[in-house]
Short mmCIF file of C-alpha atoms and ligand atoms in Angstrom, two decimals:
data_model
loop_
_atom_site.label_atom_id
_atom_site.label_comp_id
_atom_site.label_asym_id
_atom_site.label_seq_id
_atom_site.Cartn_x
_atom_site.Cartn_y
_atom_site.Cartn_z
CA MET A 1 -0.12 0.34 -0.13
CA PHE A 2 1.68 3.68 -0.67
CA GLY A 3 0.96 7.03 0.58
CA PRO A 4 3.16 9.55 2.44
CA GLN A 5 3.77 9.52 5.96
CA TYR A 6 1.47 11.76 7.82
CA PRO A 7 1.72 13.14 11.57
CA GLN A 8 0.76 10.16 13.40
CA ALA A 9 -2.43 11.84 15.45
CA ASP A 10 -2.38 11.95 19.16
CA LEU A 11 -6.41 11.80 20.41
CA LEU A 12 -8.76 10.85 22.96
CA ILE A 13 -12.29 9.76 21.36
CA ARG A 14 -14.46 9.88 24.63
CA SER A 15 -17.68 7.74 25.23
CA ALA A 16 -18.44 6.23 22.11
CA HIS A 17 -20.54 2.95 20.58
CA VAL A 18 -17.54 1.02 19.56
CA LEU A 19 -18.32 -1.89 16.96
CA ASP A 20 -16.08 -3.74 15.84
CA PRO A 21 -17.04 -7.96 16.31
CA ARG A 22 -13.43 -8.50 14.82
CA ALA A 23 -11.95 -6.93 18.44
CA ASP A 24 -15.56 -8.45 20.41
CA LEU A 25 -16.25 -4.93 21.33
CA ASP A 26 -19.92 -4.18 21.21
CA GLY A 27 -20.23 -0.74 23.76
CA PRO A 28 -19.22 2.90 25.02
CA HIS A 29 -15.75 3.57 25.11
CA ASP A 30 -12.63 5.77 25.23
CA ILE A 31 -9.97 4.58 22.95
CA LEU A 32 -6.64 6.62 23.41
CA ILE A 33 -4.54 6.97 20.52
CA ARG A 34 -0.91 8.00 20.59
CA SER A 35 1.49 8.31 17.96
CA GLY A 36 -1.11 6.77 14.93
CA HIS A 37 -1.97 4.10 17.08
CA VAL A 38 -4.38 2.31 19.40
CA ALA A 39 -3.01 2.75 23.26
CA GLU A 40 -5.66 2.28 24.80
CA ILE A 41 -9.11 1.26 25.18
CA GLY A 42 -10.77 1.91 28.25
CA ALA A 43 -14.78 1.92 29.75
CA ALA A 44 -16.00 5.45 28.61
CA GLY A 45 -15.35 7.92 30.49
CA SER A 46 -12.46 6.50 32.20
CA LEU A 47 -9.82 7.39 30.27
CA PRO A 48 -7.67 10.69 31.35
CA GLU A 49 -6.30 13.29 29.08
CA PRO A 50 -2.58 12.97 28.10
CA PRO A 51 -0.93 16.69 27.30
CA ASP A 52 -0.95 17.23 23.56
CA THR A 53 -3.69 15.21 22.43
CA ALA A 54 -7.31 16.22 21.14
CA THR A 55 -10.26 14.69 22.95
CA ILE A 56 -13.24 13.95 20.89
CA ASP A 57 -16.68 13.71 22.75
CA ALA A 58 -18.13 10.87 20.76
CA THR A 59 -21.21 10.30 23.00
CA GLY A 60 -24.30 8.90 21.14
CA LYS A 61 -21.72 8.26 18.37
CA HIS A 62 -19.80 5.23 16.37
CA ALA A 63 -16.89 4.10 16.10
CA PHE A 64 -15.81 1.53 13.44
CA PRO A 65 -12.49 0.32 12.12
CA GLY A 66 -12.19 1.93 9.13
CA PHE A 67 -13.84 0.15 5.92
CA PHE A 68 -11.54 -1.41 3.03
CA ASP A 69 -12.45 -0.49 -0.63
CA PRO A 70 -10.30 -3.82 -2.97
CA HIS A 71 -12.36 -1.57 -6.14
CA VAL A 72 -11.96 1.22 -7.01
CA HIS A 73 -11.43 2.95 -9.83
CA LEU A 74 -8.68 6.49 -9.17
CA ARG A 75 -8.71 7.14 -13.09
CA THR A 76 -4.91 8.22 -13.14
CA PRO A 77 -3.08 8.28 -15.04
CA GLY A 78 -4.66 9.63 -18.34
CA GLN A 79 -8.56 10.09 -17.18
CA GLU A 80 -7.68 13.36 -14.26
CA TYR A 81 -10.60 15.08 -15.15
CA LYS A 82 -13.11 12.61 -14.31
CA GLU A 83 -11.03 11.04 -11.02
CA ASN A 84 -7.57 11.55 -9.59
CA MET A 85 -4.85 10.16 -6.93
CA ASP A 86 -5.80 13.63 -4.56
CA THR A 87 -9.92 13.75 -5.04
CA GLY A 88 -10.79 9.67 -5.30
CA THR A 89 -8.91 9.18 -1.76
CA ALA A 90 -10.56 11.87 -0.08
CA ALA A 91 -13.80 10.52 -1.63
CA ALA A 92 -12.76 7.60 0.53
CA ALA A 93 -11.68 9.40 3.35
CA ALA A 94 -15.21 10.90 3.81
CA GLY A 95 -16.78 8.07 3.35
CA GLY A 96 -14.87 6.61 6.40
CA PHE A 97 -12.65 3.74 4.43
CA CYS A 98 -8.66 3.90 5.48
CA GLY A 99 -7.82 1.57 2.55
CA VAL A 100 -8.84 1.17 -1.34
CA ILE A 101 -6.95 -0.98 -3.72
CA ALA A 102 -7.10 0.93 -7.39
CA MET A 103 -8.33 -0.87 -10.97
CA PRO A 104 -5.67 -0.75 -13.59
CA ASN A 105 -8.16 0.76 -16.30
CA THR A 106 -6.74 3.62 -16.64
CA ASP A 107 -4.70 5.17 -19.50
CA PRO A 108 -2.51 3.90 -20.19
CA VAL A 109 -3.02 1.10 -18.81
CA VAL A 110 -1.26 -0.42 -15.17
CA ASP A 111 0.16 -3.81 -17.49
CA ASP A 112 4.21 -1.92 -16.99
CA ALA A 113 6.07 -2.20 -13.56
CA SER A 114 7.27 1.68 -14.88
CA ILE A 115 3.72 2.80 -14.83
CA LEU A 116 2.64 1.04 -11.38
CA ARG A 117 6.06 2.91 -10.30
CA ALA A 118 5.16 6.09 -11.77
CA LEU A 119 1.83 5.22 -9.94
CA SER A 120 2.52 4.23 -6.91
CA GLU A 121 4.47 7.68 -5.98
CA THR A 122 2.07 9.79 -6.96
CA ALA A 123 0.24 7.70 -4.87
CA GLY A 124 2.72 8.50 -2.14
CA ARG A 125 2.37 11.95 -2.55
CA GLU A 126 -1.35 12.75 -2.27
CA ALA A 127 -3.66 9.79 -1.77
CA HIS A 128 -5.51 10.88 2.03
CA VAL A 129 -5.23 6.39 2.63
CA PRO A 130 -3.02 4.14 1.16
CA VAL A 131 -3.88 2.58 -1.60
CA GLY A 132 -3.11 -0.42 -3.42
CA PHE A 133 -3.25 -1.35 -6.76
CA LEU A 134 -3.93 -4.25 -9.09
CA ALA A 135 -2.12 -4.43 -12.73
CA SER A 136 -3.32 -5.48 -15.73
CA ILE A 137 -3.95 -9.15 -16.28
CA THR A 138 -3.41 -8.89 -20.49
CA ARG A 139 -0.97 -5.83 -22.06
CA GLY A 140 -3.24 -2.90 -22.47
CA SER A 141 -6.56 -5.45 -21.35
CA ALA A 142 -6.54 -6.21 -25.15
CA GLY A 143 -7.21 -9.92 -23.59
CA ALA A 144 -4.18 -11.52 -26.03
CA GLU A 145 -0.57 -11.16 -24.84
CA LEU A 146 -0.12 -11.31 -20.75
CA THR A 147 1.90 -8.87 -19.27
CA GLU A 148 4.97 -9.32 -16.98
CA MET A 149 3.05 -10.57 -14.21
CA ALA A 150 6.36 -11.60 -11.66
CA GLU A 151 8.54 -8.07 -12.79
CA LEU A 152 4.57 -6.75 -11.62
CA ARG A 153 3.94 -8.78 -8.47
CA ASP A 154 7.85 -6.87 -8.25
CA ALA A 155 7.51 -3.39 -8.28
CA GLY A 156 3.81 -3.85 -5.70
CA ALA A 157 0.69 -4.80 -7.23
CA LEU A 158 -0.77 -6.52 -4.78
CA GLY A 159 -2.79 -9.07 -8.03
CA PHE A 160 -3.90 -9.00 -11.31
CA THR A 161 -7.37 -7.84 -13.16
CA ASP A 162 -8.72 -6.72 -16.48
CA ASP A 163 -11.33 -5.12 -14.76
CA GLY A 164 -14.14 -3.73 -17.24
CA LYS A 165 -13.65 -6.07 -19.38
CA PRO A 166 -14.02 -10.03 -19.16
CA VAL A 167 -10.22 -12.56 -19.79
CA THR A 168 -12.81 -13.97 -22.82
CA SER A 169 -10.08 -16.20 -23.80
CA ALA A 170 -10.10 -19.66 -21.01
CA GLY A 171 -6.21 -19.96 -22.54
CA LEU A 172 -5.07 -17.55 -21.76
CA LEU A 173 -6.74 -17.45 -17.98
CA ARG A 174 -5.02 -20.71 -17.61
CA LYS A 175 -1.66 -19.67 -17.90
CA ALA A 176 -2.15 -16.66 -16.34
CA ILE A 177 -2.94 -18.39 -13.50
CA GLN A 178 -0.33 -20.40 -13.93
CA TYR A 179 1.73 -17.89 -13.73
CA GLN A 180 -0.55 -16.00 -10.25
CA ARG A 181 0.81 -19.46 -8.60
CA LEU A 182 4.26 -18.69 -9.01
CA ALA A 183 4.08 -14.53 -8.74
CA GLY A 184 1.78 -14.56 -6.15
CA GLY A 185 -1.08 -12.24 -5.65
CA VAL A 186 -4.68 -12.00 -6.46
CA VAL A 187 -6.10 -13.02 -10.30
CA ALA A 188 -9.57 -10.65 -10.30
CA LEU A 189 -11.54 -11.75 -13.02
CA HIS A 190 -14.98 -9.16 -14.28
CA GLU A 191 -16.99 -11.67 -15.63
CA GLU A 192 -19.38 -11.60 -18.58
CA ASP A 193 -19.58 -12.82 -21.65
CA PRO A 194 -19.20 -11.29 -24.86
CA ALA A 195 -20.65 -12.42 -26.64
CA LEU A 196 -24.25 -13.14 -24.50
CA SER A 197 -23.96 -8.85 -23.53
CA GLY A 198 -24.13 -8.13 -26.97
CA ASP A 199 -24.73 -4.18 -27.19
CA GLY A 200 -26.51 -4.35 -24.10
CA VAL A 201 -27.31 -1.95 -21.46
CA MET A 202 -28.85 -2.93 -18.82
CA HIS A 203 -30.45 -6.27 -17.27
CA GLU A 204 -32.48 -8.47 -19.60
CA GLY A 205 -35.91 -8.81 -17.84
CA ALA A 206 -39.32 -7.28 -17.75
CA VAL A 207 -37.89 -3.96 -17.62
CA SER A 208 -35.94 -4.39 -20.90
CA ALA A 209 -38.19 -5.39 -22.95
CA ARG A 210 -40.94 -2.56 -21.59
CA LEU A 211 -38.29 0.10 -22.41
CA GLY A 212 -36.77 -1.59 -25.37
CA LEU A 213 -32.93 -1.48 -24.76
CA ALA A 214 -30.68 -4.08 -25.54
CA GLY A 215 -30.16 -6.59 -22.17
CA ILE A 216 -27.33 -8.06 -20.28
CA PRO A 217 -28.41 -11.68 -19.35
CA SER A 218 -27.56 -13.10 -15.78
CA VAL A 219 -25.25 -15.85 -17.82
CA SER A 220 -23.30 -13.43 -18.82
CA GLU A 221 -21.54 -12.85 -15.81
CA SER A 222 -22.13 -16.50 -14.15
CA THR A 223 -21.34 -18.32 -17.22
CA MET A 224 -18.04 -17.55 -17.32
CA ILE A 225 -17.73 -17.66 -13.00
CA ALA A 226 -18.54 -21.11 -13.70
CA ARG A 227 -15.70 -21.35 -15.99
CA ASP A 228 -13.33 -19.56 -13.84
CA ALA A 229 -13.80 -21.17 -11.00
CA ALA A 230 -13.16 -24.73 -13.08
CA LEU A 231 -9.97 -23.67 -13.97
CA ALA A 232 -9.20 -22.63 -10.64
CA ARG A 233 -10.16 -25.79 -9.46
CA TYR A 234 -7.93 -27.35 -11.93
CA GLU A 235 -5.09 -26.05 -11.55
CA ASP A 236 -5.56 -24.94 -7.76
CA ALA A 237 -5.88 -21.05 -8.17
CA ARG A 238 -6.48 -18.28 -5.96
CA MET A 239 -9.30 -16.12 -7.71
CA HIS A 240 -11.40 -13.41 -6.72
CA PHE A 241 -14.38 -12.90 -8.52
CA GLN A 242 -15.95 -8.91 -8.73
CA HIS A 243 -18.95 -7.09 -8.70
CA LEU A 244 -21.39 -10.37 -9.04
CA SER A 245 -25.02 -9.31 -9.23
CA CYS A 246 -27.01 -12.25 -10.21
CA LYS A 247 -28.31 -15.18 -7.73
CA GLU A 248 -27.09 -17.67 -11.00
CA SER A 249 -23.04 -15.99 -9.70
CA VAL A 250 -24.15 -16.32 -6.17
CA GLU A 251 -25.03 -20.09 -6.80
CA ALA A 252 -21.68 -20.25 -9.03
CA LEU A 253 -19.49 -19.31 -6.41
CA ALA A 254 -21.42 -20.87 -3.64
CA ALA A 255 -21.02 -24.41 -5.73
CA ALA A 256 -17.04 -23.57 -5.78
CA LYS A 257 -16.92 -23.18 -2.01
CA ALA A 258 -18.29 -25.69 -1.79
CA ALA A 259 -15.80 -27.83 -3.55
CA GLY A 260 -12.93 -26.15 -2.27
CA VAL A 261 -11.53 -23.80 -3.97
CA ARG A 262 -9.82 -21.00 -3.33
CA VAL A 263 -12.36 -18.97 -5.10
CA SER A 264 -13.93 -15.48 -3.65
CA GLY A 265 -16.52 -13.29 -3.77
CA GLU A 266 -17.67 -8.94 -3.93
CA VAL A 267 -21.03 -7.54 -3.93
CA THR A 268 -21.40 -3.14 -4.68
CA PRO A 269 -23.77 -1.28 -2.43
CA HIS A 270 -26.20 -0.20 -5.17
CA HIS A 271 -26.29 -4.39 -6.85
CA LEU A 272 -27.83 -5.01 -2.61
CA THR A 273 -29.50 -2.07 -3.20
CA LEU A 274 -31.21 -1.03 -6.34
CA THR A 275 -32.44 -3.40 -9.15
CA ASP A 276 -33.86 -2.99 -13.19
CA ASP A 277 -36.74 -0.69 -11.59
CA VAL A 278 -35.04 2.58 -11.71
CA VAL A 279 -34.34 2.39 -14.89
CA ARG A 280 -37.51 3.07 -15.75
CA THR A 281 -36.11 7.11 -14.93
CA LEU A 282 -33.77 6.27 -18.21
CA ASP A 283 -30.77 7.93 -15.86
CA SER A 284 -27.97 7.27 -16.97
CA ARG A 285 -26.41 7.07 -12.84
CA PHE A 286 -28.58 4.13 -13.21
CA LYS A 287 -26.64 2.54 -15.35
CA MET A 288 -22.77 0.41 -14.53
CA ASN A 289 -22.34 -2.88 -15.01
CA PRO A 290 -22.73 -5.44 -14.23
CA PRO A 291 -26.76 -3.97 -14.49
CA LEU A 292 -29.26 -3.86 -11.96
CA ARG A 293 -30.73 -6.59 -12.39
CA ARG A 294 -34.00 -8.27 -10.33
CA GLU A 295 -35.36 -7.91 -6.40
CA ALA A 296 -34.70 -11.78 -6.36
CA ASP A 297 -31.61 -11.17 -7.67
CA ARG A 298 -30.82 -8.75 -4.92
CA LEU A 299 -31.98 -11.14 -2.12
CA ALA A 300 -29.84 -14.06 -3.19
CA LEU A 301 -26.53 -11.44 -3.17
CA VAL A 302 -27.96 -9.99 0.99
CA GLN A 303 -28.27 -13.48 1.64
CA ALA A 304 -24.74 -14.47 -0.37
CA LEU A 305 -23.63 -11.88 1.64
CA LYS A 306 -24.79 -12.63 5.10
CA SER A 307 -23.92 -16.06 4.54
CA GLY A 308 -20.19 -15.55 3.47
CA VAL A 309 -20.67 -17.08 0.47
CA ILE A 310 -19.73 -13.92 -0.45
CA ASP A 311 -17.30 -12.05 1.28
CA CYS A 312 -17.39 -8.15 0.88
CA ILE A 313 -18.32 -4.75 0.01
CA ALA A 314 -16.21 -3.01 -2.38
CA THR A 315 -18.20 0.05 -4.35
CA ASP A 316 -16.99 -0.23 -7.91
CA HIS A 317 -16.63 3.25 -7.33
CA ALA A 318 -16.53 4.94 -11.27
CA PRO A 319 -16.75 8.33 -11.72
CA HIS A 320 -17.29 9.27 -15.14
CA ALA A 321 -17.74 13.79 -15.87
CA VAL A 322 -21.02 15.27 -15.90
CA HIS A 323 -20.93 15.99 -19.99
CA GLU A 324 -20.38 11.91 -20.37
CA LYS A 325 -22.90 10.45 -18.54
CA GLU A 326 -26.04 13.46 -19.97
CA VAL A 327 -26.49 11.69 -22.67
CA PRO A 328 -29.00 9.67 -24.10
CA PHE A 329 -29.07 6.01 -21.41
CA GLU A 330 -27.85 4.08 -24.45
CA GLN A 331 -25.00 6.11 -25.00
CA ALA A 332 -23.76 7.12 -21.62
CA PRO A 333 -20.91 5.33 -19.68
CA MET A 334 -21.47 2.70 -17.23
CA GLY A 335 -20.55 2.98 -14.12
CA THR A 336 -21.18 4.99 -10.68
CA THR A 337 -19.48 6.34 -7.75
CA GLY A 338 -19.57 4.86 -4.52
CA LEU A 339 -16.89 6.09 -1.93
CA GLU A 340 -19.05 8.37 0.02
CA THR A 341 -22.15 6.63 0.44
CA ALA A 342 -21.69 3.11 0.92
CA PHE A 343 -22.00 2.47 4.26
CA ALA A 344 -24.48 5.26 4.56
CA VAL A 345 -26.58 3.08 1.68
CA LEU A 346 -25.97 0.06 2.88
CA TYR A 347 -27.37 1.32 6.81
CA THR A 348 -30.57 3.18 5.89
CA GLU A 349 -31.18 0.74 2.71
CA LEU A 350 -29.97 -2.57 4.37
CA VAL A 351 -29.56 -2.08 8.79
CA LEU A 352 -32.22 0.32 9.15
CA ALA A 353 -35.10 -1.98 6.75
CA GLY A 354 -34.37 -4.45 9.22
CA GLU A 355 -32.56 -7.03 6.10
CA VAL A 356 -29.19 -7.32 7.93
CA GLU A 357 -27.54 -6.80 11.27
CA LEU A 358 -25.28 -3.29 11.43
CA GLU A 359 -22.87 -5.98 12.89
CA LEU A 360 -22.91 -7.78 9.05
CA VAL A 361 -22.55 -4.10 7.66
CA ILE A 362 -18.94 -3.64 9.32
CA SER A 363 -17.73 -7.37 8.49
CA ARG A 364 -17.91 -7.09 5.07
CA MET A 365 -16.51 -3.49 4.69
CA THR A 366 -13.36 -4.59 6.27
CA ALA A 367 -13.06 -8.39 4.88
CA GLY A 368 -11.79 -6.82 1.08
CA ALA A 369 -8.19 -6.19 2.59
CA ALA A 370 -7.57 -9.96 4.12
CA LEU A 371 -8.54 -11.06 0.31
CA TYR A 372 -4.92 -9.29 -0.61
CA ASP A 373 -3.35 -9.99 2.00
CA LEU A 374 -3.65 -6.49 3.72
CA PRO A 375 -3.76 -6.78 7.54
CA THR A 376 -8.03 -6.52 8.54
CA PRO A 377 -8.61 -3.59 9.96
CA THR A 378 -9.24 -3.26 13.98
CA ILE A 379 -9.79 -1.39 17.08
CA ALA A 380 -7.36 -3.14 19.46
CA PRO A 381 -4.51 -2.30 21.72
CA GLY A 382 -0.82 -2.05 19.31
CA GLU A 383 -2.76 -1.55 15.98
CA PRO A 384 -1.50 1.73 13.84
CA ALA A 385 -4.87 3.55 14.40
CA ASN A 386 -7.92 2.74 11.02
CA LEU A 387 -10.98 3.88 12.06
CA CYS A 388 -14.14 6.60 12.24
CA VAL A 389 -16.15 7.49 14.18
CA VAL A 390 -20.60 7.46 12.73
CA ASP A 391 -23.39 9.61 13.39
CA LEU A 392 -25.89 6.66 12.70
CA SER A 393 -28.63 9.18 13.41
CA ALA A 394 -27.64 12.05 11.44
CA GLN A 395 -29.75 12.28 8.52
CA PHE A 396 -28.28 13.97 4.24
CA GLU A 397 -29.38 14.54 1.46
CA VAL A 398 -26.60 12.75 -0.87
CA GLY A 399 -24.86 15.10 -3.38
CA ALA A 400 -27.25 18.03 -1.48
CA ASN A 401 -23.16 19.70 -0.26
CA GLY A 402 -21.71 18.40 -3.73
CA TYR A 403 -19.38 15.54 -3.64
CA VAL A 404 -15.82 15.01 -2.61
CA SER A 405 -15.61 13.15 -6.35
CA ARG A 406 -14.86 14.71 -8.72
CA SER A 407 -17.25 13.57 -10.63
CA SER A 408 -20.92 13.67 -9.06
CA ASN A 409 -22.10 10.36 -11.35
CA CYS A 410 -23.58 8.68 -7.98
CA ALA A 411 -26.55 6.55 -8.42
CA PHE A 412 -27.77 7.19 -4.73
CA HIS A 413 -27.74 10.96 -5.97
CA GLY A 414 -31.13 13.00 -4.16
CA ARG A 415 -31.76 10.41 -1.62
CA THR A 416 -32.35 11.17 1.91
CA LEU A 417 -29.51 8.63 3.56
CA TYR A 418 -28.87 7.70 7.81
CA GLY A 419 -25.32 7.28 8.75
CA GLN A 420 -23.02 10.42 8.43
CA VAL A 421 -19.37 9.92 8.71
CA LEU A 422 -18.10 12.38 11.13
CA LEU A 423 -14.27 10.95 11.48
CA THR A 424 -12.03 9.02 9.40
CA VAL A 425 -8.45 7.98 10.88
CA ALA A 426 -5.81 6.12 8.44
CA ALA A 427 -2.78 4.36 8.67
CA GLY A 428 -2.21 6.56 12.17
CA ALA A 429 -3.51 9.89 10.34
CA VAL A 430 -6.77 11.92 10.46
CA ALA A 431 -7.86 12.01 6.64
CA TYR A 432 -10.93 13.35 7.73
CA GLY A 433 -12.55 14.68 9.79
CA ALA A 434 -15.87 17.20 9.43
CA ALA A 435 -16.98 19.94 11.80
CA ALA A 436 -19.64 18.12 13.86
CA LEU A 437 -17.23 16.82 16.08
CA GLU A 438 -15.22 19.55 18.41
CA PRO A 439 -12.76 20.95 18.90
CA THR A 440 -11.43 20.44 15.03
CA ALA A 441 -7.73 21.47 16.62
CA VAL A 442 -6.87 18.42 14.78
CA LEU A 443 -9.42 17.54 12.23
CA GLY A 444 -9.16 20.01 9.40
CA ALA A 445 -10.18 18.08 5.87
CA ARG A 446 -6.22 17.69 3.67
ZN1 ZN B 501 -15.64 -4.20 -13.71
ZN1 ZN B 502 -14.62 -2.11 -11.94
#
């Protein structure tokens, strides 16, 4: 992971309701952070305030381990008009994330160690939270020729993906996972069969038929997951499936896991909370790949998140400029932003609706790190401080005060959500702090 060495925080968070399933904490506590590490956790109101330490009264607020997003698009290098290292990681910090993994489908594609090194240096100067990088599986993500995977691993790649596109050739993917077994790291896959997706722009079903729009069938995704899980089994490879969207994919992943294959899966907040019904508005904010699917798919994804068949939540934060999105639905690029709204969306739409427990959301929003062999953020003595403070009762309208991200193509724009992130501490440093928590001496957003 790459990021600047920021001043390490000395901070006393007073009387927050600390919820960290991994640390077995669920109740009001004081958290003392010294030199960027959790020094002590005590009963609410019990810890004395050391000198030179800012105190935050977090009575009535929650403290969670910092979230980790294994799938974001920071758009740098090459598309900085959509997002850049500064704005993308500031959006992450504003959403309570203490680490993100950036996808390589930039311009140029991260398919060469020199590009990856330059990008790591940019992160080392500008990132507000630590950033990890995946490199592409194939040169230019063109699906024809493998990258120098061992060299890319040496340069710091956590793994490999051609995200944005599938690896259509089974033969090439087989070679890739053979190399990956030697080089280490994770092969992460955006699964779709282009022959089945065709020129589809939304889920293939009743709504697409009504709108007269070309559809992307669920089997476009699930058949590729089944194929590639079989390859992973044959080669004993470590494989991760990105942004699952439908019931059939959940079934394919569950079958592979039951057979002992080393596979994992992620799901986005928008696939967990929205269906293709919203596409009736023809608002291009609802156009993403994979597309929003049926209610039965959404329910299957929620169930898989609960059972653990799906390991973690990933936003697939995909910024696009206004001029790109404000065109007819068929022509708009695919993607929604998600870093600033992920927690509030899941809290409001799933927890408050009674579909899942808050504890589960916290577990799955931190679980992405371990999939890439990174430490899981946890609030425990001796650990680097990676946490966020959230006001669950604070209501806000998405986008009403603009976005920290450079782009505004958020599928939840205009919605009223609960669960405002007030403070984020990432890698021991204050990465985001809203004025709601006084005193704000150390809480200015960078
Ligand atoms: Zn993708
Ligand atoms: Zn993506």
